[in-house]
Coordinates of C-alpha atoms (C1' of nucleotides) in Angstrom, one line a residue:
Chain A
M1 CA 17.6 -9.3 -11.6
S2 CA 15.4 -6.2 -11.5
K3 CA 12.8 -8.2 -9.6
E4 CA 14.9 -9.0 -6.7
L5 CA 13.2 -8.3 -3.4
T6 CA 14.6 -6.9 -0.2
T7 CA 14.2 -9.6 2.5
R8 CA 12.1 -9.2 5.6
A9 CA 15.2 -9.6 7.8
A10 CA 17.2 -7.0 5.9
D11 CA 14.7 -4.3 5.9
Y12 CA 11.0 -5.0 6.7
S13 CA 9.7 -1.6 5.4
Q14 CA 11.6 -1.9 2.2
W15 CA 10.4 -5.5 1.7
Y16 CA 6.9 -4.2 2.1
N17 CA 7.4 -1.5 -0.5
D18 CA 9.1 -3.9 -2.9
L19 CA 6.1 -6.2 -2.7
V20 CA 3.6 -3.5 -3.4
I21 CA 5.6 -2.1 -6.3
K22 CA 7.2 -5.2 -7.8
G23 CA 4.1 -7.3 -7.2
G24 CA 2.2 -4.9 -9.4
L25 CA -0.4 -3.8 -6.8
A26 CA 0.3 -0.1 -6.8
D27 CA 2.6 2.7 -8.0
Y28 CA 3.6 6.0 -6.7
S29 CA 1.9 8.9 -8.4
A30 CA 2.6 12.5 -9.2
V31 CA 0.6 13.5 -6.2
R32 CA 2.3 13.6 -2.8
G33 CA 1.0 10.9 -0.6
C34 CA -1.3 9.5 -3.2
M35 CA -0.8 6.2 -5.0
V36 CA -2.1 4.6 -8.2
I37 CA -3.8 1.3 -7.6
K38 CA -2.8 -0.8 -10.5
P39 CA -5.1 -3.4 -12.1
Y40 CA -3.8 -6.3 -10.1
G41 CA -4.2 -4.4 -6.8
Y42 CA -7.5 -3.1 -7.9
A43 CA -8.7 -6.6 -8.8
L44 CA -7.8 -7.6 -5.2
W45 CA -9.8 -4.7 -3.8
E46 CA -12.7 -5.5 -6.0
N47 CA -12.8 -9.1 -4.6
M48 CA -12.6 -7.8 -1.1
R49 CA -15.2 -5.1 -1.8
D50 CA -17.6 -7.6 -3.4
Q51 CA -17.5 -9.9 -0.4
L52 CA -18.0 -7.1 2.1
D53 CA -20.8 -5.6 0.0
K54 CA -22.6 -8.9 -0.1
R55 CA -22.4 -9.1 3.7
F56 CA -23.6 -5.5 4.1
K57 CA -26.6 -6.3 2.0
E58 CA -27.3 -9.5 3.8
T59 CA -27.4 -7.6 7.0
G60 CA -30.0 -5.2 5.6
H61 CA -27.9 -2.3 4.4
V62 CA -28.2 -0.5 1.1
N63 CA -25.7 1.6 -0.8
A64 CA -25.9 5.3 -1.5
Y65 CA -23.5 8.0 -2.5
F66 CA -22.9 11.4 -0.8
P67 CA -20.8 14.3 -2.0
L68 CA -17.0 14.5 -1.8
F69 CA -17.2 18.1 -0.5
V70 CA -18.5 19.2 2.9
P71 CA -19.3 22.9 3.5
K72 CA -17.1 24.0 6.3
S73 CA -20.2 25.1 8.4
L74 CA -21.5 21.5 8.3
F75 CA -18.1 20.1 9.0
E76 CA -17.7 22.0 12.2
A77 CA -21.2 21.1 13.5
E78 CA -20.1 18.1 15.6
E79 CA -17.3 19.7 17.6
K80 CA -15.2 16.7 18.6
N81 CA -15.4 15.2 15.1
A82 CA -14.4 18.4 13.5
E83 CA -11.5 19.0 16.0
G84 CA -10.3 15.5 15.5
F85 CA -9.9 15.8 11.7
A86 CA -9.2 19.5 11.4
K87 CA -5.5 19.2 11.1
E88 CA -5.6 16.9 8.1
C89 CA -8.2 18.4 5.9
A90 CA -7.8 19.4 2.3
V91 CA -9.9 22.5 1.6
V92 CA -11.3 23.9 -1.6
T93 CA -11.2 27.7 -1.6
H94 CA -11.6 28.6 -5.2
Y95 CA -13.6 27.4 -8.2
R96 CA -11.7 28.7 -11.2
L97 CA -8.2 29.1 -12.7
K98 CA -7.2 31.6 -15.3
T99 CA -4.1 32.2 -17.5
D100 CA -1.3 33.9 -15.8
P101 CA -0.9 37.4 -17.4
D102 CA 2.8 37.4 -16.3
N103 CA 3.6 33.9 -17.4
K104 CA 2.2 32.7 -20.7
G105 CA 1.0 29.2 -20.8
K106 CA 0.7 28.9 -17.0
L107 CA -2.4 29.0 -14.9
I108 CA -3.1 30.7 -11.6
V109 CA -5.9 30.5 -9.2
D110 CA -8.4 33.3 -10.1
P111 CA -8.5 35.5 -7.1
E112 CA -12.0 36.7 -8.3
A113 CA -13.3 33.1 -7.9
K114 CA -13.1 32.7 -4.2
L115 CA -15.8 30.6 -2.7
E116 CA -18.0 32.3 -0.2
E117 CA -17.8 29.2 2.0
E118 CA -14.8 26.9 1.9
L119 CA -15.5 23.2 1.0
V120 CA -13.7 20.5 3.0
V121 CA -12.8 17.4 1.1
R122 CA -14.3 14.7 3.2
P123 CA -11.9 13.0 5.6
T124 CA -15.1 11.0 6.6
S125 CA -18.7 11.7 5.8
E126 CA -20.6 11.9 9.1
A127 CA -21.2 15.6 8.7
I128 CA -22.7 15.6 5.2
I129 CA -24.6 12.4 5.8
W130 CA -26.2 13.5 9.1
N131 CA -27.1 16.8 7.5
T132 CA -28.9 14.8 4.9
Y133 CA -30.5 12.3 7.3
K134 CA -32.1 15.3 9.1
G135 CA -34.4 15.6 6.1
W136 CA -35.1 11.8 5.8
I137 CA -36.0 11.0 9.4
Q138 CA -39.3 12.2 11.0
S139 CA -40.8 9.1 12.5
Y140 CA -39.8 5.9 14.2
R141 CA -41.2 4.3 11.0
D142 CA -38.3 5.8 9.1
L143 CA -35.9 3.9 11.3
P144 CA -33.6 2.1 11.3
L145 CA -31.8 3.8 8.4
L146 CA -29.0 1.5 7.2
I147 CA -26.8 3.0 4.6
N148 CA -23.3 2.3 3.3
Q149 CA -21.3 4.1 0.8
W150 CA -18.2 3.1 -1.2
A151 CA -16.1 6.2 -1.6
N152 CA -12.7 7.8 -1.5
V153 CA -11.7 10.1 1.4
V154 CA -8.7 12.4 1.9
R155 CA -6.7 12.8 5.0
W156 CA -3.6 15.0 4.7
E157 CA -1.2 12.8 6.5
M158 CA 2.3 14.0 7.2
R159 CA 3.9 10.7 6.5
T160 CA 2.4 8.2 4.1
R161 CA 2.9 4.6 3.2
L162 CA 1.5 2.6 0.3
F163 CA -1.9 1.2 1.3
L164 CA -1.2 1.6 5.0
R165 CA -1.6 5.4 5.1
T166 CA -2.2 7.3 1.9
A167 CA -3.5 10.9 1.6
E168 CA -6.4 9.6 -0.5
F169 CA -7.8 6.2 0.1
L170 CA -10.7 4.0 -0.9
W171 CA -13.1 2.7 1.7
Q172 CA -16.6 2.0 2.7
E173 CA -18.4 3.9 5.4
G174 CA -21.6 2.7 6.9
H175 CA -23.8 5.2 8.6
T176 CA -26.9 4.1 10.4
A177 CA -29.6 5.7 12.5
H178 CA -31.7 3.9 15.1
A179 CA -34.6 4.5 17.5
T180 CA -32.9 3.1 20.5
K181 CA -29.5 3.0 22.1
A182 CA -29.6 -0.8 22.5
E183 CA -30.3 -1.2 18.8
A184 CA -27.5 1.1 17.8
I185 CA -25.0 -0.8 20.0
E186 CA -26.3 -4.1 18.6
E187 CA -25.6 -2.7 15.1
T188 CA -22.1 -1.5 16.0
E189 CA -21.3 -5.0 17.3
K190 CA -22.9 -6.7 14.4
M191 CA -20.8 -4.8 11.9
L192 CA -17.7 -5.5 13.9
D193 CA -18.5 -9.2 13.6
V194 CA -19.0 -8.8 9.8
Y195 CA -15.6 -7.3 9.6
A196 CA -14.0 -9.9 11.8
E197 CA -15.6 -12.7 9.8
F198 CA -14.5 -11.3 6.5
V199 CA -10.9 -10.6 7.6
E200 CA -10.5 -14.0 9.1
E201 CA -12.4 -16.1 6.6
Y202 CA -11.5 -14.4 3.4
M203 CA -8.3 -12.6 4.1
A204 CA -7.1 -15.4 6.4
V205 CA -5.9 -12.8 8.9
P206 CA -6.9 -13.5 12.5
V207 CA -8.1 -10.5 14.4
I208 CA -8.8 -9.5 18.0
K209 CA -12.1 -7.9 18.6
G210 CA -12.1 -5.2 21.2
I211 CA -13.0 -1.7 22.2
K212 CA -10.7 1.3 22.1
T213 CA -9.7 3.3 25.2
P214 CA -11.1 6.9 25.3
N215 CA -7.7 8.1 24.0
E216 CA -7.9 6.1 20.9
R217 CA -11.6 6.6 20.3
F218 CA -13.0 8.0 17.0
A219 CA -13.6 11.7 17.2
G220 CA -17.3 12.1 18.0
A221 CA -17.9 8.5 19.1
E222 CA -19.2 7.2 22.4
E223 CA -17.5 3.9 21.9
T224 CA -15.1 2.6 19.2
Y225 CA -14.9 -1.1 18.5
C226 CA -12.1 -2.4 16.5
I227 CA -10.4 -5.4 15.1
E228 CA -6.7 -5.6 15.5
A229 CA -4.4 -7.8 13.4
M230 CA -0.8 -8.7 13.8
M231 CA 1.9 -8.2 11.2
Q232 CA 5.0 -10.4 10.7
D233 CA 7.2 -7.8 12.3
G234 CA 5.2 -8.1 15.5
K235 CA 3.5 -4.7 15.0
A236 CA -0.3 -4.4 15.3
L237 CA -2.5 -3.0 12.6
Q238 CA -6.0 -1.6 13.2
A239 CA -7.9 -3.4 10.4
G240 CA -11.4 -2.0 10.9
T241 CA -13.5 0.1 13.3
S242 CA -17.1 0.3 14.2
H243 CA -18.3 3.2 16.2
F244 CA -21.3 3.7 18.5
L245 CA -21.9 7.5 18.0
G246 CA -24.6 7.8 20.7
Q247 CA -26.7 10.9 19.9
N248 CA -23.8 13.2 19.3
F249 CA -24.4 13.6 15.6
A250 CA -28.2 13.6 16.0
K251 CA -27.9 16.5 18.4
A252 CA -25.3 18.3 16.3
F253 CA -27.5 18.1 13.2
D254 CA -30.8 18.1 15.0
V255 CA -32.1 14.8 13.8
Q256 CA -35.1 13.9 15.8
F257 CA -37.9 11.4 15.3
M258 CA -41.4 11.1 16.7
N259 CA -41.7 7.9 18.7
K260 CA -44.8 5.7 19.2
E261 CA -45.7 7.8 22.2
N262 CA -45.8 10.9 20.1
K263 CA -42.6 12.3 21.7
L264 CA -39.6 13.8 19.9
E265 CA -36.3 11.9 20.5
Y266 CA -32.9 12.2 19.1
V267 CA -31.8 9.2 17.0
W268 CA -28.9 6.9 17.9
A269 CA -26.1 6.5 15.4
T270 CA -23.3 4.2 14.3
S271 CA -20.6 4.4 11.7
W272 CA -18.2 1.8 10.6
G273 CA -15.5 1.4 8.0
V274 CA -12.7 -0.5 6.4
S275 CA -10.3 0.7 3.8
T276 CA -7.7 -0.2 1.2
R277 CA -5.5 -0.4 4.3
L278 CA -6.7 -4.0 4.5
I279 CA -4.5 -4.7 1.5
G280 CA -1.5 -3.6 3.5
A281 CA -2.6 -6.0 6.3
L282 CA -2.9 -8.8 3.8
I283 CA 0.5 -8.3 2.5
M284 CA 2.3 -8.0 5.8
A285 CA 0.4 -10.9 7.4
H286 CA 1.2 -13.6 4.8
S287 CA 3.8 -12.7 2.3
D288 CA 7.4 -14.0 2.3
D289 CA 10.8 -13.2 0.8
Q290 CA 9.8 -14.6 -2.6
G291 CA 6.8 -12.2 -2.8
L292 CA 3.1 -11.9 -2.1
I293 CA 0.9 -14.7 -0.9
M294 CA -2.7 -14.2 -1.8
P295 CA -5.4 -15.9 0.2
P296 CA -7.3 -18.1 -2.4
K297 CA -10.7 -16.7 -1.6
I298 CA -9.9 -13.2 -2.7
A299 CA -6.8 -13.8 -5.0
P300 CA -7.3 -12.0 -8.3
L301 CA -6.0 -15.1 -9.9
Q302 CA -6.2 -18.5 -8.1
V303 CA -4.6 -20.8 -10.5
V304 CA -2.1 -20.2 -13.3
I305 CA -1.2 -22.9 -15.8
V306 CA 2.3 -22.8 -17.4
P307 CA 3.0 -24.8 -20.5
I308 CA 6.4 -26.3 -21.0
Y309 CA 7.2 -27.3 -24.5
K310 CA 10.1 -28.1 -26.8
G311 CA 9.7 -26.9 -30.3
A312 CA 6.5 -25.6 -32.0
D313 CA 5.0 -29.1 -32.4
S314 CA 4.2 -29.9 -28.8
K315 CA 2.5 -26.6 -27.9
P316 CA -0.8 -27.2 -29.7
V317 CA -1.1 -30.6 -28.0
I318 CA -0.6 -29.0 -24.6
D319 CA -2.9 -26.1 -25.6
E320 CA -5.6 -28.6 -26.3
K321 CA -5.2 -30.4 -23.0
V322 CA -5.1 -27.2 -21.0
A323 CA -8.3 -26.0 -22.7
T324 CA -10.0 -29.0 -21.1
I325 CA -8.5 -28.2 -17.7
M326 CA -9.4 -24.6 -17.9
A327 CA -13.0 -25.5 -18.7
E328 CA -13.2 -27.8 -15.7
L329 CA -11.6 -25.2 -13.4
K330 CA -14.0 -22.5 -14.6
A331 CA -17.0 -24.9 -14.2
L332 CA -16.0 -25.0 -10.5
G333 CA -15.8 -21.2 -10.4
I334 CA -12.1 -21.1 -10.1
R335 CA -10.3 -18.0 -11.4
A336 CA -7.6 -19.5 -13.7
K337 CA -5.3 -18.2 -16.4
Y338 CA -3.3 -20.0 -19.0
D339 CA 0.0 -18.2 -19.2
D340 CA 1.1 -19.3 -22.7
N341 CA 3.0 -16.1 -23.4
D342 CA 5.9 -17.2 -25.5
N343 CA 8.2 -14.3 -24.6
A344 CA 8.9 -15.8 -21.1
R345 CA 10.3 -19.1 -20.3
P346 CA 8.9 -21.3 -17.6
G347 CA 11.4 -20.5 -14.9
W348 CA 10.7 -16.8 -15.4
K349 CA 7.0 -17.4 -15.1
F350 CA 7.3 -19.5 -12.0
A351 CA 9.2 -16.7 -10.3
E352 CA 6.8 -14.0 -11.5
H353 CA 3.7 -15.8 -10.3
E354 CA 5.3 -16.5 -7.0
L355 CA 6.1 -12.8 -6.7
K356 CA 2.4 -12.1 -7.4
G357 CA 1.3 -14.7 -4.9
V358 CA -0.9 -16.8 -7.2
P359 CA -1.9 -19.6 -4.8
V360 CA -1.7 -22.6 -7.2
R361 CA 0.5 -23.2 -10.2
I362 CA 0.0 -26.0 -12.7
A363 CA 2.9 -26.9 -15.0
M364 CA 2.3 -29.1 -18.0
G365 CA 4.9 -30.5 -20.4
M366 CA 5.0 -33.3 -22.9
R367 CA 6.5 -35.6 -20.2
D368 CA 3.4 -35.0 -18.1
L369 CA 1.1 -35.3 -21.1
E370 CA 2.4 -38.8 -21.9
N371 CA 1.8 -39.9 -18.3
N372 CA -1.5 -38.1 -18.0
V373 CA -0.3 -36.0 -15.1
V374 CA 0.6 -32.4 -14.2
E375 CA 2.9 -30.7 -11.8
L376 CA 0.9 -29.0 -9.0
A377 CA 2.7 -26.3 -6.9
R378 CA 1.3 -24.4 -4.0
R379 CA 2.5 -20.9 -3.2
D380 CA 2.2 -21.0 0.5
T381 CA 4.6 -23.8 1.2
K382 CA 6.3 -24.0 -2.2
E383 CA 5.6 -27.7 -2.3
K384 CA 5.3 -29.5 -5.6
Q385 CA 3.6 -32.7 -6.4
T386 CA 2.8 -34.7 -9.5
V387 CA -0.9 -35.5 -9.8
P388 CA -3.1 -37.3 -12.3
L389 CA -5.1 -35.3 -14.8
D390 CA -8.2 -37.2 -13.8
G391 CA -10.0 -35.3 -11.1
L392 CA -7.5 -32.4 -11.3
A393 CA -10.1 -29.7 -10.9
G394 CA -11.6 -31.1 -7.8
L395 CA -8.1 -31.6 -6.4
V396 CA -7.3 -28.0 -7.1
Q397 CA -10.4 -26.8 -5.5
N398 CA -9.5 -28.7 -2.3
L399 CA -6.0 -27.4 -2.5
L400 CA -7.2 -23.9 -2.6
E401 CA -9.3 -24.5 0.5
E402 CA -6.3 -26.1 2.2
I403 CA -4.1 -23.1 1.3
Q404 CA -6.6 -20.7 2.6
Q405 CA -6.8 -22.6 5.9
N406 CA -3.0 -23.1 6.1
I407 CA -2.1 -19.4 5.8
Y408 CA -4.8 -18.6 8.4
N409 CA -3.4 -21.2 10.7
R410 CA 0.1 -19.9 10.1
A411 CA -0.9 -16.3 10.9
L412 CA -2.8 -17.5 14.0
A413 CA 0.2 -19.5 15.2
F414 CA 2.4 -16.5 14.7
R415 CA 0.1 -14.3 16.7
A416 CA -0.1 -16.9 19.5
D417 CA 3.7 -17.0 19.5
H418 CA 3.8 -13.2 19.8
T419 CA 1.2 -12.7 22.4
S420 CA 2.5 -12.6 26.0
E421 CA 1.5 -11.6 29.4
A422 CA 3.7 -9.1 31.3
N423 CA 3.5 -8.8 35.1
S424 CA 6.2 -6.2 35.7
W425 CA 7.4 -3.1 34.0
E426 CA 10.8 -4.7 33.2
E427 CA 9.1 -7.7 31.7
F428 CA 6.7 -5.5 29.7
V429 CA 9.6 -3.5 28.1
D430 CA 11.6 -6.6 27.5
L431 CA 8.7 -8.3 25.7
L432 CA 8.0 -5.3 23.5
D433 CA 11.6 -4.9 22.6
N434 CA 12.7 -8.5 22.2
K435 CA 9.7 -10.6 21.5
T436 CA 7.4 -8.0 19.9
G437 CA 3.8 -8.5 19.3
F438 CA 0.8 -8.1 21.7
V439 CA 1.6 -7.8 25.4
S440 CA -1.3 -8.4 27.7
A441 CA -0.9 -6.3 30.9
H442 CA -2.8 -4.7 33.7
W443 CA -3.5 -1.0 33.3
D444 CA -5.0 1.4 35.8
G445 CA -7.6 2.7 33.4
T446 CA -6.3 6.3 33.3
A447 CA -5.4 8.3 30.2
E448 CA -2.3 9.6 32.0
T449 CA -0.8 6.2 32.5
E450 CA -1.7 5.2 28.9
D451 CA 0.1 8.3 27.6
A452 CA 3.1 7.7 29.8
I453 CA 3.4 4.1 28.6
K454 CA 3.3 5.4 25.0
D455 CA 6.0 8.0 25.7
K456 CA 8.3 5.4 27.3
T457 CA 7.8 2.5 24.9
K458 CA 5.9 3.7 21.8
A459 CA 3.4 1.0 22.6
T460 CA -0.3 1.9 22.6
I461 CA -3.3 0.1 24.0
R462 CA -4.6 -1.7 20.9
C463 CA -7.9 -2.7 22.5
I464 CA -9.6 -4.0 25.5
P465 CA -10.7 -7.4 24.1
L466 CA -14.4 -8.1 24.1
N467 CA -15.5 -10.5 26.8
N468 CA -12.2 -9.8 28.5
K469 CA -11.5 -11.9 31.6
Q470 CA -11.8 -9.9 34.8
E471 CA -9.0 -10.4 37.2
A472 CA -7.5 -8.4 40.0
G473 CA -4.0 -7.0 39.4
V474 CA -1.9 -4.0 39.5
C475 CA -1.1 -1.6 36.7
I476 CA 2.2 -2.3 35.0
L477 CA 3.4 1.3 35.3
S478 CA 1.6 3.0 38.2
G479 CA 1.1 0.0 40.4
K480 CA -2.5 1.0 41.1
P481 CA -5.2 -1.6 41.2
S482 CA -6.6 -2.9 38.0
T483 CA -9.5 -5.2 37.1
Q484 CA -8.4 -6.5 33.8
R485 CA -5.5 -6.9 31.3
V486 CA -5.5 -4.9 28.1
L487 CA -3.6 -5.5 24.9
F488 CA -0.6 -3.4 24.2
A489 CA 1.5 -3.3 21.1
R490 CA 3.5 -1.0 18.8
A491 CA 1.3 -0.3 15.9
Y492 CA 1.1 1.0 12.3
Chain B
rC1 C1' 6.6 19.4 9.9
rG2 C1' 12.0 18.7 12.4
rG3 C1' 16.8 15.5 11.9
rG4 C1' 19.4 12.0 8.6
rA5 C1' 20.0 9.5 3.8
rU6 C1' 18.9 9.0 -1.3
rG7 C1' 17.5 10.7 -6.4
rU8 C1' 21.9 9.3 -13.2
rA9 C1' 17.4 5.1 -19.4
rG10 C1' 11.6 0.9 -17.3
rC11 C1' 14.8 -1.4 -13.0
rG12 C1' 19.7 -1.6 -10.5
rU13 C1' 24.1 1.3 -10.9
rA14 C1' 29.6 3.8 -12.2
rG15 C1' 31.1 8.7 -12.5
rC16 C1' 30.3 13.6 -8.2
rC17 C1' 35.0 14.7 -3.3
rC18 C1' 39.0 17.4 -7.2
rG19 C1' 33.8 21.0 -13.1
rG20 C1' 36.4 19.8 -19.2
rU21 C1' 35.5 15.2 -25.9
rU22 C1' 30.3 11.2 -27.4
rA23 C1' 27.8 9.8 -19.2
rU24 C1' 29.6 3.6 -17.4
rC25 C1' 28.0 -1.2 -16.8
rG26 C1' 24.2 -5.1 -15.9
rC27 C1' 19.1 -6.4 -16.4
rG28 C1' 14.8 -5.2 -19.2
rC29 C1' 13.1 -3.4 -24.2
rC30 C1' 13.1 -3.9 -30.1
rU31 C1' 14.7 -7.1 -34.7
rG32 C1' 16.5 -11.9 -36.4
rG33 C1' 17.8 -16.8 -35.0
rU34 C1' 18.5 -20.8 -31.6
rU35 C1' 15.7 -22.2 -27.3
rU36 C1' 11.8 -23.6 -23.4
rG37 C1' 11.0 -29.0 -16.6
rG38 C1' 13.2 -22.9 -11.8
rG39 C1' 14.4 -16.0 -13.7
rA40 C1' 17.9 -18.9 -21.6
rC41 C1' 21.8 -17.9 -25.4
rC42 C1' 24.0 -15.5 -29.9
rA43 C1' 24.1 -11.2 -33.2
rG44 C1' 22.4 -6.4 -34.2
rG45 C1' 19.6 -2.1 -32.4
rA46 C1' 16.8 1.7 -29.7
rG47 C1' 16.4 4.2 -25.3
rG48 C1' 19.2 9.9 -21.1
rU49 C1' 15.5 17.3 -19.6
rC50 C1' 21.8 13.2 -14.9
rG51 C1' 14.6 14.5 -9.8
rC52 C1' 12.9 19.9 -11.0
rA53 C1' 14.2 25.2 -11.1
rA54 C1' 17.4 29.1 -10.6
rG55 C1' 22.5 30.6 -9.8
rU56 C1' 28.2 30.5 -10.2
rU57 C1' 31.4 29.5 -14.6
rC58 C1' 34.1 30.0 -21.1
rG59 C1' 32.1 25.2 -19.6
rA60 C1' 27.8 21.9 -14.5
rA61 C1' 25.7 14.9 -13.6
rU62 C1' 29.9 17.2 -10.7
rC63 C1' 29.9 23.6 -7.0
rU64 C1' 25.7 26.9 -4.5
rU65 C1' 20.5 27.9 -3.3
rG66 C1' 15.4 26.7 -3.4
rC67 C1' 11.8 23.1 -4.5
rC68 C1' 9.8 18.0 -5.3
rA69 C1' 9.8 12.8 -4.3
rU70 C1' 11.2 8.2 -1.7
rC71 C1' 13.3 5.7 2.7
rC72 C1' 14.8 5.8 8.0
rC73 C1' 14.2 8.3 13.0
rG74 C1' 10.9 11.7 15.5
rA75 C1' 6.4 14.6 15.7
rC76 C1' 1.6 13.9 13.8
rC77 C1' -1.9 10.2 12.6
rA78 C1' -9.1 7.2 14.4

RNA sequence: CGGGAUGUAGCGUAGCCCGGUUAUCGCGCCUGGUUUGGGACCAGGAGGUCGCAAGUUCGAAUCUUGCCAUCCCGACCA
């Protein structure tokens, strides 16, 4: 079969790629490091985007759109931010092509059409946005400014992976300006909560909320908050970040406001983002060797109905019954499809919908029709049951909720199983190598130790969990005193 | 970007070492028929710049060089 998947045990990376490609989420493109998001994958993204967008708006944000290009002089204004991204920027240097005089039918960059100032293709939009905010903010009455944009960004990565790290990706980036430090920090934390709630409740992926160490901090931020998720191979994935930017960008772009006391002050900033990388997290957190497993709340398709018929006579009878079921499902807002394509037989359809991760499948044949029942199958456990037609829609609705909860619980249990405490270096290394997952251990708080641990084990500090328990201990590597444990893991 | 591997029809592949008729097989696709409760069967058919570009040769899927892409390991990666 061309649709055969690599198993997780055989080759986890290949399994992941197979799911993305064969599950119809995305395809490789003609551009290095860039992918085509196919309709099924995009439908998933749209569902995720719609939920997030709703929450952003509920928390007082509005959407806007800023340019793809950032003049180099603006880009370099905030030094740390510029430095952090410099190595992965695509840069536009010319604005015209012309026909090659030496090679008919080919085009060359017109050397006459060199831009006076290079344009950086945004790897993130702080620079262009803060340059704009300068003109929008004069008074405390203009604050807070709470803006989000849905956009694409480009980061010229050396090594790319479908959804997890592509040269171009889709995301949202919130950029807010506040009158006080406290309010900006509150915003940073609020948006982290929005992310955590969305990822847990809709994507059914449990996350750890925490803050990054200075080493792992966003370039130009005072503090980076993050949510960290765990994949089925025990590796961590940063699922979203929310940054408290202090006054760094306000100072770099000279954004000041007049406060109530008629004094000029620099504004306080935040930025926060999640990307199509979340789709990678979704895949690796839930799916199995048969294919994708979509959380019902954001699944492009929640229910698929497969007719089983012998001869042309029975099909119209089934069609009629299914039309009723479809109407009932749609009345409850359930995304359902009647897969009556005659080219494929039922067994093929079952396998295909399992590959695509459709949460619930309903099969209906004459046998069922006579007994007024259908076969109801759930993707997460592969369990099948025969249920009466009466009250089917309600039952399906409950089942969708149960599946959502079940895959969350499953991921949570996996994470619990793969979260350990290490109290010695030997134990630490052993856990990372053999148990994988998060390892909670004491760290002396220095960047040197953090780097040394990374060099020796490839594990990084994923975060210092919020509201972390304070306890005296000694650093796993240096033996120096420590006041708290931090979460280590190998990560994507 | 460094090391390794791979690239032959939509997918998976044989052939490559040791150059030589019309590039192998399976799945998928098209037509017709029979089918349909876990990836159907029969018959007929279409589909190939052998990743791309140069080179060596009378002759290149096969040898050489460069490039591109994917995977693995590293570096890098907010």
